[in-house]
PDB file of C-alpha atoms in Angstrom:
ATOM      1  CA  ALA A  28       0.086  -0.073  -0.026  1.00 53.00           C
ATOM      2  CA  GLN A  29       1.508   3.500  -0.785  1.00 58.00           C
ATOM      3  CA  THR A  30       1.566   5.723   2.191  1.00 85.00           C
ATOM      4  CA  VAL A  31       2.918   9.568   2.783  1.00 93.00           C
ATOM      5  CA  THR A  32       4.285  10.244   6.402  1.00 94.00           C
ATOM      6  CA  GLN A  33       4.426  13.919   7.549  1.00 95.00           C
ATOM      7  CA  SER A  34       6.009  13.757  10.896  1.00 94.00           C
ATOM      8  CA  GLN A  35       6.252  16.886  11.976  1.00 96.00           C
ATOM      9  CA  PRO A  36       2.596  18.422  12.567  1.00 94.00           C
ATOM     10  CA  GLU A  37       3.302  22.377  13.192  1.00 97.00           C
ATOM     11  CA  MET A  38       6.640  24.369  12.368  1.00 97.00           C
ATOM     12  CA  SER A  39       7.330  27.942  13.059  1.00 98.00           C
ATOM     13  CA  VAL A  40       9.842  30.084  11.103  1.00 98.00           C
ATOM     14  CA  GLN A  41      10.422  33.438  11.263  1.00 98.00           C
ATOM     15  CA  GLU A  42       9.807  35.822   8.835  1.00 98.00           C
ATOM     16  CA  ALA A  43      12.729  36.015   6.276  1.00 97.00           C
ATOM     17  CA  GLU A  44      14.109  32.643   6.920  1.00 98.00           C
ATOM     18  CA  THR A  45      14.317  29.959   5.549  1.00 98.00           C
ATOM     19  CA  VAL A  46      12.295  26.547   6.719  1.00 98.00           C
ATOM     20  CA  THR A  47      12.248  22.939   5.509  1.00 98.00           C
ATOM     21  CA  LEU A  48       8.990  20.893   5.762  1.00 98.00           C
ATOM     22  CA  SER A  49       9.559  16.518   5.641  1.00 98.00           C
ATOM     23  CA  CYS A  50       7.599  14.151   3.766  1.00 97.00           C
ATOM     24  CA  THR A  51       8.339  10.522   3.130  1.00 97.00           C
ATOM     25  CA  TYR A  52       6.464   7.859   0.818  1.00 95.00           C
ATOM     26  CA  ASP A  53       6.063   4.507   0.205  1.00 92.00           C
ATOM     27  CA  THR A  54       5.484   3.204  -3.126  1.00 89.00           C
ATOM     28  CA  SER A  55       6.894   0.154  -4.874  1.00 88.00           C
ATOM     29  CA  GLU A  56       6.726   2.431  -8.468  1.00 86.00           C
ATOM     30  CA  SER A  57       9.703   3.474 -10.094  1.00 85.00           C
ATOM     31  CA  ASP A  58       8.405   6.228 -12.277  1.00 87.00           C
ATOM     32  CA  TYR A  59       5.904   8.525 -10.331  1.00 89.00           C
ATOM     33  CA  TYR A  60       4.960  12.201  -9.507  1.00 91.00           C
ATOM     34  CA  LEU A  61       5.319  13.907  -6.029  1.00 94.00           C
ATOM     35  CA  PHE A  62       3.536  17.044  -5.562  1.00 96.00           C
ATOM     36  CA  TRP A  63       3.014  19.476  -2.263  1.00 97.00           C
ATOM     37  CA  TYR A  64      -0.054  21.622  -1.944  1.00 97.00           C
ATOM     38  CA  LYS A  65      -0.616  24.712   0.258  1.00 97.00           C
ATOM     39  CA  GLN A  66      -3.687  25.071   2.035  1.00 96.00           C
ATOM     40  CA  PRO A  67      -3.984  28.676   3.338  1.00 95.00           C
ATOM     41  CA  PRO A  68      -7.175  29.458   6.175  1.00 91.00           C
ATOM     42  CA  SER A  69      -9.221  30.056   3.303  1.00 91.00           C
ATOM     43  CA  ARG A  70      -9.312  25.803   2.571  1.00 92.00           C
ATOM     44  CA  GLN A  71      -8.352  26.410  -0.983  1.00 92.00           C
ATOM     45  CA  MET A  72      -6.044  23.698  -2.104  1.00 94.00           C
ATOM     46  CA  ILE A  73      -3.163  25.132  -3.640  1.00 95.00           C
ATOM     47  CA  LEU A  74      -0.756  23.357  -5.926  1.00 95.00           C
ATOM     48  CA  VAL A  75       3.135  24.436  -4.983  1.00 97.00           C
ATOM     49  CA  ILE A  76       5.420  22.329  -6.723  1.00 96.00           C
ATOM     50  CA  ARG A  77       5.834  18.895  -8.439  1.00 95.00           C
ATOM     51  CA  GLN A  78       8.800  16.448  -8.978  1.00 95.00           C
ATOM     52  CA  GLU A  79       9.027  13.805 -11.299  1.00 92.00           C
ATOM     53  CA  ALA A  80      10.720  10.709 -10.490  1.00 90.00           C
ATOM     54  CA  TYR A  81      13.039  10.142 -13.408  1.00 88.00           C
ATOM     55  CA  LYS A  82      13.950  13.538 -13.268  1.00 87.00           C
ATOM     56  CA  GLN A  83      17.439  13.945 -11.147  1.00 83.00           C
ATOM     57  CA  GLN A  84      17.222  17.785 -10.658  1.00 91.00           C
ATOM     58  CA  ASN A  85      15.087  19.074  -7.935  1.00 95.00           C
ATOM     59  CA  ALA A  86      12.195  21.345  -8.757  1.00 95.00           C
ATOM     60  CA  THR A  87      12.118  24.913  -7.927  1.00 95.00           C
ATOM     61  CA  GLU A  88       9.309  27.321  -8.032  1.00 94.00           C
ATOM     62  CA  ASN A  89      10.085  30.660  -6.772  1.00 96.00           C
ATOM     63  CA  ARG A  90      11.244  30.582  -3.034  1.00 97.00           C
ATOM     64  CA  PHE A  91      10.136  27.171  -2.844  1.00 98.00           C
ATOM     65  CA  SER A  92      12.210  23.991  -4.013  1.00 97.00           C
ATOM     66  CA  VAL A  93      12.548  20.685  -2.830  1.00 97.00           C
ATOM     67  CA  ASN A  94      15.118  17.878  -1.718  1.00 97.00           C
ATOM     68  CA  PHE A  95      14.069  14.696  -3.399  1.00 96.00           C
ATOM     69  CA  GLN A  96      16.223  11.663  -2.309  1.00 95.00           C
ATOM     70  CA  LYS A  97      14.422   8.603  -4.666  1.00 93.00           C
ATOM     71  CA  ALA A  98      16.456   6.096  -2.545  1.00 93.00           C
ATOM     72  CA  ALA A  99      15.363   7.378   0.559  1.00 95.00           C
ATOM     73  CA  LYS A 100      11.648   8.091  -0.867  1.00 95.00           C
ATOM     74  CA  SER A 101      12.075  11.309   0.901  1.00 96.00           C
ATOM     75  CA  PHE A 102      10.486  14.487  -0.290  1.00 96.00           C
ATOM     76  CA  SER A 103      11.007  17.672   1.767  1.00 97.00           C
ATOM     77  CA  LEU A 104      10.075  21.542   0.901  1.00 98.00           C
ATOM     78  CA  LYS A 105      12.249  24.337   1.467  1.00 98.00           C
ATOM     79  CA  ILE A 106      10.539  27.802   1.559  1.00 98.00           C
ATOM     80  CA  SER A 107      13.167  30.415   1.500  1.00 98.00           C
ATOM     81  CA  ASP A 108      12.439  34.183   2.667  1.00 98.00           C
ATOM     82  CA  SER A 109       9.617  32.980   4.135  1.00 98.00           C
ATOM     83  CA  GLN A 110       6.482  35.635   3.973  1.00 97.00           C
ATOM     84  CA  LEU A 111       3.502  36.146   6.194  1.00 97.00           C
ATOM     85  CA  GLY A 112       1.550  34.700   3.527  1.00 96.00           C
ATOM     86  CA  ASP A 113       3.373  31.517   3.178  1.00 97.00           C
ATOM     87  CA  ALA A 114       1.685  30.610   6.762  1.00 97.00           C
ATOM     88  CA  ALA A 115      -0.956  27.620   6.362  1.00 97.00           C
ATOM     89  CA  MET A 116      -1.563  23.858   6.312  1.00 97.00           C
ATOM     90  CA  TYR A 117       1.114  21.862   3.450  1.00 97.00           C
ATOM     91  CA  PHE A 118       0.452  18.843   2.334  1.00 97.00           C
ATOM     92  CA  CYS A 119       3.100  16.352   1.067  1.00 96.00           C
ATOM     93  CA  ALA A 120       1.049  14.368  -2.012  1.00 94.00           C
ATOM     94  CA  TYR A 121       1.726  10.769  -4.118  1.00 92.00           C
ATOM     95  CA  PRO A 122      -0.721   9.603  -7.072  1.00 87.00           C
ATOM     96  CA  ASN A 123       0.397   5.789  -7.926  1.00 80.00           C
ATOM     97  CA  THR A 124      -0.783   5.040 -11.707  1.00 74.00           C
ATOM     98  CA  GLY A 125      -3.881   4.967 -11.377  1.00 75.00           C
ATOM     99  CA  ASN A 126      -4.335   8.435 -10.194  1.00 76.00           C
ATOM    100  CA  GLN A 127      -5.459   8.142  -6.324  1.00 82.00           C
ATOM    101  CA  PHE A 128      -3.843  10.644  -4.986  1.00 87.00           C
ATOM    102  CA  TYR A 129      -2.778   9.802  -1.348  1.00 89.00           C
ATOM    103  CA  PHE A 130      -1.796  12.581   1.057  1.00 92.00           C
ATOM    104  CA  GLY A 131       0.017  13.153   4.307  1.00 93.00           C
ATOM    105  CA  THR A 132      -1.292  14.552   7.285  1.00 92.00           C
ATOM    106  CA  GLY A 133      -0.475  17.872   7.034  1.00 94.00           C
ATOM    107  CA  THR A 134       2.100  20.162   8.500  1.00 96.00           C
ATOM    108  CA  SER A 135       1.103  23.629   9.734  1.00 96.00           C
ATOM    109  CA  LEU A 136       3.184  26.439   9.284  1.00 98.00           C
ATOM    110  CA  THR A 137       3.196  29.870  11.505  1.00 98.00           C
ATOM    111  CA  VAL A 138       5.352  32.207  10.522  1.00 98.00           C
ATOM    112  CA  ILE A 139       6.687  35.420  12.965  1.00 97.00           C
ATOM    113  CA  PRO A 140       6.499  38.341  11.979  1.00 96.00           C
TER     114      PRO A 140
ATOM    115  CA  ASP B   8     -12.941  30.900 -16.386  1.00 64.00           C
ATOM    116  CA  GLY B   9     -12.094  27.135 -15.924  1.00 71.00           C
ATOM    117  CA  GLY B  10     -12.620  25.802 -12.430  1.00 93.00           C
ATOM    118  CA  ILE B  11     -14.060  23.507 -10.136  1.00 95.00           C
ATOM    119  CA  THR B  12     -17.370  24.313  -7.942  1.00 96.00           C
ATOM    120  CA  GLN B  13     -18.690  23.037  -4.609  1.00 96.00           C
ATOM    121  CA  SER B  14     -21.940  23.832  -3.783  1.00 92.00           C
ATOM    122  CA  PRO B  15     -22.975  24.581  -1.006  1.00 93.00           C
ATOM    123  CA  LYS B  16     -20.275  25.847   1.385  1.00 93.00           C
ATOM    124  CA  TYR B  17     -21.712  25.198   4.651  1.00 95.00           C
ATOM    125  CA  LEU B  18     -24.676  22.768   5.036  1.00 94.00           C
ATOM    126  CA  PHE B  19     -26.198  21.240   7.854  1.00 93.00           C
ATOM    127  CA  ARG B  20     -28.236  18.232   7.935  1.00 90.00           C
ATOM    128  CA  LYS B  21     -30.470  16.435  10.707  1.00 90.00           C
ATOM    129  CA  GLU B  22     -29.566  12.985  11.851  1.00 89.00           C
ATOM    130  CA  GLY B  23     -30.759  10.657   9.560  1.00 88.00           C
ATOM    131  CA  GLN B  24     -30.996  12.256   6.615  1.00 91.00           C
ATOM    132  CA  ASN B  25     -29.180  11.990   3.529  1.00 94.00           C
ATOM    133  CA  VAL B  26     -27.510  15.021   1.833  1.00 94.00           C
ATOM    134  CA  THR B  27     -26.218  15.532  -1.705  1.00 96.00           C
ATOM    135  CA  LEU B  28     -22.722  18.190  -2.241  1.00 96.00           C
ATOM    136  CA  SER B  29     -22.385  19.322  -5.517  1.00 97.00           C
ATOM    137  CA  CYS B  30     -19.071  19.000  -7.495  1.00 97.00           C
ATOM    138  CA  GLU B  31     -18.902  20.997 -10.884  1.00 97.00           C
ATOM    139  CA  GLN B  32     -15.944  21.266 -13.426  1.00 97.00           C
ATOM    140  CA  ASN B  33     -15.327  22.783 -16.039  1.00 96.00           C
ATOM    141  CA  LEU B  34     -11.661  22.181 -16.704  1.00 94.00           C
ATOM    142  CA  ASN B  35     -12.532  18.866 -19.390  1.00 94.00           C
ATOM    143  CA  HIS B  36     -10.882  16.821 -16.956  1.00 93.00           C
ATOM    144  CA  ASP B  37     -11.618  13.063 -17.272  1.00 92.00           C
ATOM    145  CA  ALA B  38     -10.948  12.182 -13.364  1.00 92.00           C
ATOM    146  CA  MET B  39     -12.617  13.191 -10.301  1.00 95.00           C
ATOM    147  CA  TYR B  40     -12.126  12.474  -6.659  1.00 95.00           C
ATOM    148  CA  TRP B  41     -14.099  12.868  -3.475  1.00 97.00           C
ATOM    149  CA  TYR B  42     -12.061  13.761  -0.213  1.00 96.00           C
ATOM    150  CA  ARG B  43     -12.870  13.923   3.300  1.00 96.00           C
ATOM    151  CA  GLN B  44     -10.263  16.197   5.759  1.00 95.00           C
ATOM    152  CA  ASP B  45     -10.750  15.872   9.162  1.00 92.00           C
ATOM    153  CA  PRO B  46      -8.457  17.398  11.970  1.00 83.00           C
ATOM    154  CA  GLY B  47      -4.861  15.596  12.213  1.00 76.00           C
ATOM    155  CA  GLN B  48      -5.863  13.239   9.599  1.00 78.00           C
ATOM    156  CA  GLY B  49      -4.981  15.122   6.069  1.00 86.00           C
ATOM    157  CA  LEU B  50      -7.093  14.021   3.324  1.00 92.00           C
ATOM    158  CA  ARG B  51      -8.834  10.577   3.051  1.00 92.00           C
ATOM    159  CA  LEU B  52     -10.025   9.056  -0.748  1.00 93.00           C
ATOM    160  CA  ILE B  53     -13.793   8.401  -0.336  1.00 96.00           C
ATOM    161  CA  TYR B  54     -14.521   7.787  -4.260  1.00 96.00           C
ATOM    162  CA  TYR B  55     -13.090   7.968  -7.275  1.00 94.00           C
ATOM    163  CA  SER B  56     -13.893   8.499 -11.101  1.00 94.00           C
ATOM    164  CA  GLN B  57     -11.792   8.076 -13.942  1.00 91.00           C
ATOM    165  CA  ILE B  58     -14.353   8.119 -16.592  1.00 92.00           C
ATOM    166  CA  VAL B  59     -18.334   8.482 -17.119  1.00 94.00           C
ATOM    167  CA  ASN B  60     -20.563   5.819 -15.470  1.00 95.00           C
ATOM    168  CA  ASP B  61     -17.898   4.672 -13.695  1.00 94.00           C
ATOM    169  CA  PHE B  62     -16.147   5.055 -10.265  1.00 95.00           C
ATOM    170  CA  GLN B  63     -14.168   3.409  -7.484  1.00 94.00           C
ATOM    171  CA  LYS B  64     -14.364   3.223  -3.874  1.00 94.00           C
ATOM    172  CA  GLY B  65     -11.283   5.147  -1.979  1.00 92.00           C
ATOM    173  CA  ASP B  66     -10.513   4.286   1.586  1.00 90.00           C
ATOM    174  CA  ILE B  67     -13.243   5.335   3.590  1.00 94.00           C
ATOM    175  CA  ALA B  68     -16.554   4.745   1.332  1.00 96.00           C
ATOM    176  CA  GLU B  69     -18.803   3.471   3.837  1.00 96.00           C
ATOM    177  CA  GLY B  70     -22.039   5.836   4.183  1.00 96.00           C
ATOM    178  CA  TYR B  71     -21.493   7.368   0.696  1.00 97.00           C
ATOM    179  CA  SER B  72     -22.430   6.949  -2.284  1.00 97.00           C
ATOM    180  CA  VAL B  73     -21.671   8.964  -5.699  1.00 98.00           C
ATOM    181  CA  SER B  74     -22.941   8.833  -9.069  1.00 97.00           C
ATOM    182  CA  ARG B  75     -21.095  10.173 -12.795  1.00 97.00           C
ATOM    183  CA  GLU B  76     -23.666  10.471 -15.466  1.00 97.00           C
ATOM    184  CA  LYS B  77     -21.662  13.728 -17.029  1.00 96.00           C
ATOM    185  CA  LYS B  78     -18.023  13.851 -17.435  1.00 96.00           C
ATOM    186  CA  GLU B  79     -18.464  17.262 -15.597  1.00 97.00           C
ATOM    187  CA  SER B  80     -20.446  16.483 -12.647  1.00 98.00           C
ATOM    188  CA  PHE B  81     -19.637  14.283  -9.487  1.00 98.00           C
ATOM    189  CA  PRO B  82     -22.229  14.370  -6.644  1.00 98.00           C
ATOM    190  CA  LEU B  83     -21.529  12.711  -3.662  1.00 97.00           C
ATOM    191  CA  THR B  84     -24.120  11.966  -1.025  1.00 97.00           C
ATOM    192  CA  VAL B  85     -23.978  11.167   2.664  1.00 96.00           C
ATOM    193  CA  THR B  86     -26.533   9.310   3.525  1.00 93.00           C
ATOM    194  CA  SER B  87     -27.827   8.065   6.757  1.00 88.00           C
ATOM    195  CA  ALA B  88     -25.232   4.658   7.395  1.00 87.00           C
ATOM    196  CA  GLN B  89     -22.391   7.479   7.575  1.00 88.00           C
ATOM    197  CA  LYS B  90     -21.983   7.577  11.196  1.00 87.00           C
ATOM    198  CA  ASN B  91     -19.611  10.432  11.941  1.00 90.00           C
ATOM    199  CA  PRO B  92     -20.103  12.893   8.800  1.00 93.00           C
ATOM    200  CA  THR B  93     -19.625  16.111  10.114  1.00 94.00           C
ATOM    201  CA  ALA B  94     -16.283  17.056   8.367  1.00 95.00           C
ATOM    202  CA  PHE B  95     -14.793  19.282   5.480  1.00 96.00           C
ATOM    203  CA  TYR B  96     -15.592  17.736   2.243  1.00 97.00           C
ATOM    204  CA  LEU B  97     -13.303  18.406  -0.877  1.00 97.00           C
ATOM    205  CA  CYS B  98     -13.776  18.002  -4.668  1.00 97.00           C
ATOM    206  CA  ALA B  99     -10.822  17.042  -7.390  1.00 95.00           C
ATOM    207  CA  SER B 100     -10.306  16.908 -10.642  1.00 94.00           C
ATOM    208  CA  SER B 101      -7.290  16.061 -12.819  1.00 91.00           C
ATOM    209  CA  PHE B 102      -6.538  14.585 -16.066  1.00 87.00           C
ATOM    210  CA  GLN B 103      -5.458  11.382 -16.826  1.00 78.00           C
ATOM    211  CA  GLY B 104      -2.448  10.437 -16.929  1.00 71.00           C
ATOM    212  CA  VAL B 105      -0.603  11.952 -13.161  1.00 64.00           C
ATOM    213  CA  THR B 106      -1.045  15.141 -13.773  1.00 78.00           C
ATOM    214  CA  GLU B 107      -1.953  17.756 -10.428  1.00 87.00           C
ATOM    215  CA  ALA B 108      -4.922  17.323  -9.064  1.00 90.00           C
ATOM    216  CA  PHE B 109      -7.010  20.668  -8.904  1.00 93.00           C
ATOM    217  CA  PHE B 110      -9.725  21.151  -6.193  1.00 95.00           C
ATOM    218  CA  GLY B 111     -12.906  22.784  -4.857  1.00 96.00           C
ATOM    219  CA  GLN B 112     -13.475  25.286  -2.301  1.00 95.00           C
ATOM    220  CA  GLY B 113     -15.282  22.490  -0.072  1.00 96.00           C
ATOM    221  CA  THR B 114     -18.444  21.773   1.782  1.00 96.00           C
ATOM    222  CA  ARG B 115     -18.088  22.172   5.113  1.00 95.00           C
ATOM    223  CA  LEU B 116     -21.108  19.473   6.299  1.00 95.00           C
ATOM    224  CA  THR B 117     -22.459  19.574  10.004  1.00 94.00           C
ATOM    225  CA  VAL B 118     -24.807  17.198  11.380  1.00 90.00           C
ATOM    226  CA  VAL B 119     -27.154  18.933  13.815  1.00 86.00           C
TER     227      VAL B 119
END
């Protein structure tokens, strides 16, 4: 069974600092995608970044980047120059080849002014 | 604008009643999903559908039913058999193949 684990229920970061959110997953597939979603207080799920497993290069989207370690099945999200608007729940997601998306339990990020 | 629309945003139901949550998308997506979100438990898959007139149970399908008569629509019925229906429900859709899922704004269901 595929599972996604986020071991940090809550994290905090000072504004303008960097924070890393952790995610591990379990799969027997060799080619797959991984995603990070953000859920602000409005509860609208917003795609932050995606990583394709066959690509060795870590994905980057502006201040957001990932550290993808395929062998370790680890997929962490780094937020640089944190802003107040980054405060949200962050979910790691893994979709299997049947398009079933599996989500972690989320990490609640607080940004301290 | 293309998107995925859930309605209503808030819904109240008396115990013993069935209630249907609406989900409509105009993104031409093939696949649609229903998730339940409870505090501390992330998103759990209730049902998903990859094509019209076909759908599969997710991890927590008991007490729920769905239909997929049109590509654009994937309504979820919360039946009286669902023992703890108070939750936040999210609908999502995606293209076939592994691409990102797009989400609606959710429906907060409260049983009173």
